[in-house]
CSV table of C-alpha atoms in Angstrom, one decimal:
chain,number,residue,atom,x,y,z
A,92,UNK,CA,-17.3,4.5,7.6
A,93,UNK,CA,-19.3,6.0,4.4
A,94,UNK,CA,-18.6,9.5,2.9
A,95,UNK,CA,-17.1,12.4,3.6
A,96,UNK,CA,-14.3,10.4,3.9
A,97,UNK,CA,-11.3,12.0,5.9
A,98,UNK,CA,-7.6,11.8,5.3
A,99,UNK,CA,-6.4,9.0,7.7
A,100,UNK,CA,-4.1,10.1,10.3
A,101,UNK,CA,-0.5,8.8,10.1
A,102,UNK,CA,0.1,5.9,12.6
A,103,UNK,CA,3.8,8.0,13.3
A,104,UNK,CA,6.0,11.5,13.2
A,105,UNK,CA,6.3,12.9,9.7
A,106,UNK,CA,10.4,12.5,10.2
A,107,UNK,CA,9.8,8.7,11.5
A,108,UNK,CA,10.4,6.8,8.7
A,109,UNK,CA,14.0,9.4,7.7
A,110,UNK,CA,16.4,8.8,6.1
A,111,UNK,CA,14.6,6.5,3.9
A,112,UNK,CA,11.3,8.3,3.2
A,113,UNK,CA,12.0,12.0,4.1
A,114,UNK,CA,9.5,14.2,6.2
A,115,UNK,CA,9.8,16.5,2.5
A,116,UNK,CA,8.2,13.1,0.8
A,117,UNK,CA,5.7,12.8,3.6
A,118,UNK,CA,4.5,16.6,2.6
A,119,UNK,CA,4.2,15.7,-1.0
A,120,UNK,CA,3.0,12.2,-1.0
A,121,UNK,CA,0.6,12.2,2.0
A,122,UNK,CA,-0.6,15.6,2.3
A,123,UNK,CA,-1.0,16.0,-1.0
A,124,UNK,CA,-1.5,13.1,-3.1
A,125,UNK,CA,-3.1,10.9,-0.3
A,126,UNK,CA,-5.3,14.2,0.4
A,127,UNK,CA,-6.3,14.6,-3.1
A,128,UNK,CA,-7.8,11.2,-3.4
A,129,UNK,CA,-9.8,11.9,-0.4
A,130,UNK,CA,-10.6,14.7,-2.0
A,131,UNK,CA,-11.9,13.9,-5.3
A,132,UNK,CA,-13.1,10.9,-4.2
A,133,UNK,CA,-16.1,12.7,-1.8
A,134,UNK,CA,-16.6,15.0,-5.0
A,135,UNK,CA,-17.3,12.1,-7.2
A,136,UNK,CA,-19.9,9.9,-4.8
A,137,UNK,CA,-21.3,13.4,-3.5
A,138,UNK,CA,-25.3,12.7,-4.3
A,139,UNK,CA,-25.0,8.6,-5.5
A,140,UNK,CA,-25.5,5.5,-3.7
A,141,UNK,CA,-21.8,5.0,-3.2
A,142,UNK,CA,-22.0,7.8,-1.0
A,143,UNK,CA,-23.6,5.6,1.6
A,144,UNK,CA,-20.7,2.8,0.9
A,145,UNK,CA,-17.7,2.1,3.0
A,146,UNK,CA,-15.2,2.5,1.3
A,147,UNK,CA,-14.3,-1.1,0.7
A,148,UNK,CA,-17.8,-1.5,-0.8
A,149,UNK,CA,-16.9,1.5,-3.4
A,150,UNK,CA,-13.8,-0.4,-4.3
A,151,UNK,CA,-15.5,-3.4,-4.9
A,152,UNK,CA,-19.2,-2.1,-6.7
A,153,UNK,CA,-17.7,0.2,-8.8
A,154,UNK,CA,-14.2,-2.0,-9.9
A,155,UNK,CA,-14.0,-2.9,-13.8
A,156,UNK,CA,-16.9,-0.5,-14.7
A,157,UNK,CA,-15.8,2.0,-16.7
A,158,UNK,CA,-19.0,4.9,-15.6
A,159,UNK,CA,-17.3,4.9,-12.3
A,160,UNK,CA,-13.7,4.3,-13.3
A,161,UNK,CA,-13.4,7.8,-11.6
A,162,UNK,CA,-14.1,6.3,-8.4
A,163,UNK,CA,-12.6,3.0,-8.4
A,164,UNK,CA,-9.4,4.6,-9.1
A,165,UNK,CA,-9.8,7.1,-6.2
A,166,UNK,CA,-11.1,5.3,-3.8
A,167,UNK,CA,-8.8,2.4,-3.9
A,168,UNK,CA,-6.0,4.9,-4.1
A,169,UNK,CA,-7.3,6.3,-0.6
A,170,UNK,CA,-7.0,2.2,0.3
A,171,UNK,CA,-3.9,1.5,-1.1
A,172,UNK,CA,-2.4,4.7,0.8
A,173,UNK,CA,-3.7,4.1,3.7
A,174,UNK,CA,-3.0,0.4,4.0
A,175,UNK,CA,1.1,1.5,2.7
A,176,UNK,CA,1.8,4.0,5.8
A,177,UNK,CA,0.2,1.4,8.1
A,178,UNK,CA,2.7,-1.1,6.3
A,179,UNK,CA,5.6,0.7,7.7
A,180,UNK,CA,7.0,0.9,10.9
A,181,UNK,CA,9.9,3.1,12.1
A,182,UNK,CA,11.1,0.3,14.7
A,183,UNK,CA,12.4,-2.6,12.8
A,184,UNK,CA,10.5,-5.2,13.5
A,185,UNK,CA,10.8,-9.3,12.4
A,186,UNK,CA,8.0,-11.6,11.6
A,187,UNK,CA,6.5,-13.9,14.3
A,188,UNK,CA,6.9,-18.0,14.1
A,189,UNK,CA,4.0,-18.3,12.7
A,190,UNK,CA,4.5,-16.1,9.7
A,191,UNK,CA,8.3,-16.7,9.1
A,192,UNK,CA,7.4,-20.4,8.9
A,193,UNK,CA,5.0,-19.7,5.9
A,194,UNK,CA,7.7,-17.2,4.6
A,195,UNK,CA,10.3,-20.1,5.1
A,196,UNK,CA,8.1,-22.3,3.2
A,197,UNK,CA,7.1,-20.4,0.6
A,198,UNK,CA,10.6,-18.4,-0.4
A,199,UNK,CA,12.9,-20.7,1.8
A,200,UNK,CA,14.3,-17.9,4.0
A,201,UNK,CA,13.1,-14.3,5.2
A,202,UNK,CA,16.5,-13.4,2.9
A,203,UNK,CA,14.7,-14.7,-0.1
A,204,UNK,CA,11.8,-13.4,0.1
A,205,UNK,CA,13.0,-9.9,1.0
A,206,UNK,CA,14.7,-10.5,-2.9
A,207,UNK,CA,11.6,-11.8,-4.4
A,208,UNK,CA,9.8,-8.8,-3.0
A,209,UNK,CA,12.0,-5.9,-3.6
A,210,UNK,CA,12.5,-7.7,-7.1
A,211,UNK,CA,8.6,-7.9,-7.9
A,212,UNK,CA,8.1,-3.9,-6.9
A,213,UNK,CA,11.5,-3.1,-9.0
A,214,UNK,CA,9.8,-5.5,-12.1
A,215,UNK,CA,6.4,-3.4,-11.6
A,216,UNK,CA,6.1,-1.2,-14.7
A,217,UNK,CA,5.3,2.1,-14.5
A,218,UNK,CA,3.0,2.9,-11.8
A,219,UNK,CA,1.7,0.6,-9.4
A,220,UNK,CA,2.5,-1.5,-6.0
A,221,UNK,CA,3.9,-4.9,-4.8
A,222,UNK,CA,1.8,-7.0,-1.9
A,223,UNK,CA,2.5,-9.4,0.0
A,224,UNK,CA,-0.9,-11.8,-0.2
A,225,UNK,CA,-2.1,-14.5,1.7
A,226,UNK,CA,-4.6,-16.7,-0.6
A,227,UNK,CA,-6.0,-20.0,0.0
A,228,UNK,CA,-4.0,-20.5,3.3
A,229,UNK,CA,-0.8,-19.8,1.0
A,230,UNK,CA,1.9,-16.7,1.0
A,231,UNK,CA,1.8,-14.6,-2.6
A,232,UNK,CA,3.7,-12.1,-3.9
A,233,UNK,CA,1.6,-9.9,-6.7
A,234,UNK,CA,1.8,-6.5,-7.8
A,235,UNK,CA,-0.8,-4.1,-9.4
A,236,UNK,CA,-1.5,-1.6,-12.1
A,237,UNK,CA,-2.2,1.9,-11.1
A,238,UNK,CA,-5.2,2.2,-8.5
A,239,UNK,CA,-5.7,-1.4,-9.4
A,240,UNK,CA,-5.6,-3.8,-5.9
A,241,UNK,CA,-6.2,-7.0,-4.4
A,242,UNK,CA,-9.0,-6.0,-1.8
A,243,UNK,CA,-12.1,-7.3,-3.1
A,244,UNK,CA,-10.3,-10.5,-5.2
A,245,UNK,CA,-10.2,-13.5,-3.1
A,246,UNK,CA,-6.7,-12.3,-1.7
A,247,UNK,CA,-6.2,-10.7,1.4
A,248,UNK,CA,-3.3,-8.4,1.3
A,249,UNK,CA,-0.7,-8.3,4.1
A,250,UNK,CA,1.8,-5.7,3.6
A,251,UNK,CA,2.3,-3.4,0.1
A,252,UNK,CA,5.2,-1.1,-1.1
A,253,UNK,CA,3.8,1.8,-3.2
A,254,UNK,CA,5.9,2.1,-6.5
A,255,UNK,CA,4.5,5.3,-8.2
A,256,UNK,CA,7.4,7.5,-8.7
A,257,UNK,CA,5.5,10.5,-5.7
A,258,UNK,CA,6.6,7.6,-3.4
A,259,UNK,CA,10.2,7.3,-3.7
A,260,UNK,CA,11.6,10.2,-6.5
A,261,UNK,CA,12.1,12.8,-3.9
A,262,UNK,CA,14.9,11.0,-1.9
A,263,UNK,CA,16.0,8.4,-4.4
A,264,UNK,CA,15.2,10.0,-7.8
A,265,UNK,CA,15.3,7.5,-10.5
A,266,UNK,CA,16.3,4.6,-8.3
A,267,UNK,CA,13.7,2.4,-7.9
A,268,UNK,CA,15.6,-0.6,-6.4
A,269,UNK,CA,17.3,1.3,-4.0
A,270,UNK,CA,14.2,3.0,-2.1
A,271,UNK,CA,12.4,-1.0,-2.6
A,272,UNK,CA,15.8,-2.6,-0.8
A,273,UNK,CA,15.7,0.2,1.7
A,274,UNK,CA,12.2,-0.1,2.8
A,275,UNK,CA,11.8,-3.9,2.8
A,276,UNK,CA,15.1,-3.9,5.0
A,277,UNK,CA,14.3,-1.2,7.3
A,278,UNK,CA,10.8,-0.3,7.5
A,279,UNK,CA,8.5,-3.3,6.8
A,280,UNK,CA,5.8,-3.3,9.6
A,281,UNK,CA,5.5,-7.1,10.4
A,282,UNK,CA,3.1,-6.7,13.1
A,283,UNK,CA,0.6,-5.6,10.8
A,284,UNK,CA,1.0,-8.2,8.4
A,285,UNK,CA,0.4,-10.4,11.2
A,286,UNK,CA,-2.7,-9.0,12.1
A,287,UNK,CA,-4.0,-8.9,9.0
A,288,UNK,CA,-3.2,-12.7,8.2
A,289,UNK,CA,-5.2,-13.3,11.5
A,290,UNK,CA,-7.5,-11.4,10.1
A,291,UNK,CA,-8.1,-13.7,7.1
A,292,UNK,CA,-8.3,-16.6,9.4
């Protein structure tokens, strides 16, 4: 899909994912700051060859150049967003056999990596996200600056957590660790990593 881009719909309720991301955060962080990327971002390619893009190609021709900084950092912000609420799921949900064997060898146990994870997003500074990554057949956890992602850099991302302070300061205020332990335990949408590590295949 090339521009006007539109503000993905959410895959669930704006009260599905309560108590640990309120329907009050859903207002703010979706309808606004998800909106607002969406926004600027068909402002900024209005009239320029990116306008013709997907927006994967927009992430990738315009990342690390800094005449369309203004559109790498939007458009991979629509990315990142959009690829975080399809990384949740109100239904816990486990991963399949295939994925918690690569879990199991990477980390040891599901247990450990859900501690290696929440501990990467808490580590993150400032604003950013954690991802789970699959790369060269092989489970990674990574995290990124700002709009910055792994789209586009030889990794293929299966599930993120969103660390910018919009995501979590409404119903945790300061407490980072306690919205990243809440949503790894409860809200991680394993189906969807498993589709996108197909995906990769």
């Amino acid at each position: 899909m090339a521009a006007p881009f539109e503000l993905p719909k959410l895959p669930y309720s704006d009260d599905a994912l309560a108590p640990t991301i309120s329907p009050e955060t859903i207002s703010f962080h979706y309808a606004k700051h998800h909106q607002t990327y969406v926004t600027n971002l068909n402002n900024l390619v209005k009239d320029t060859p990116f306008a013709a893009m997907t927006l994967e190609q927009i992430i990738v021709e315009s990342r690390g150049k800094d005449a369309h900084k203004g559109i790498f950092n939007n458009s991979a912000q629509v990315w990142n967003h959009t690829f975080y609420w399809n990384s949740l799921n109100p239904k816990a949900t486990k991963p399949g056999a295939q994925l918690l064997g690569m879990i199991e060898k990477s980390w040891g146990s599901l247990d450990e990596f859900k501690k290696k994870f929440a501990a990467a997003a808490v580590a993150q500074f400032a604003s950013g996200w954690a991802w789970l990554v699959v790369k060269n057949g092989n489970l990674e956890i990574t995290t990124t600056s700002n709009a910055e992602t792994p789209l586009g850099t030889g990794a293929t991302p299966l599930l993120t957590i969103d660390v910018w302070e919009h995501a979590y300061y409404i119903d945790f205020r300061n407490k980072r660790p306690d919205y990243c332990g809440a949503l790894i335990d409860k809200l991680l949408n394993w189906e969807f990593a498993e589709k996108n590590l197909a995906a990769a295949k």
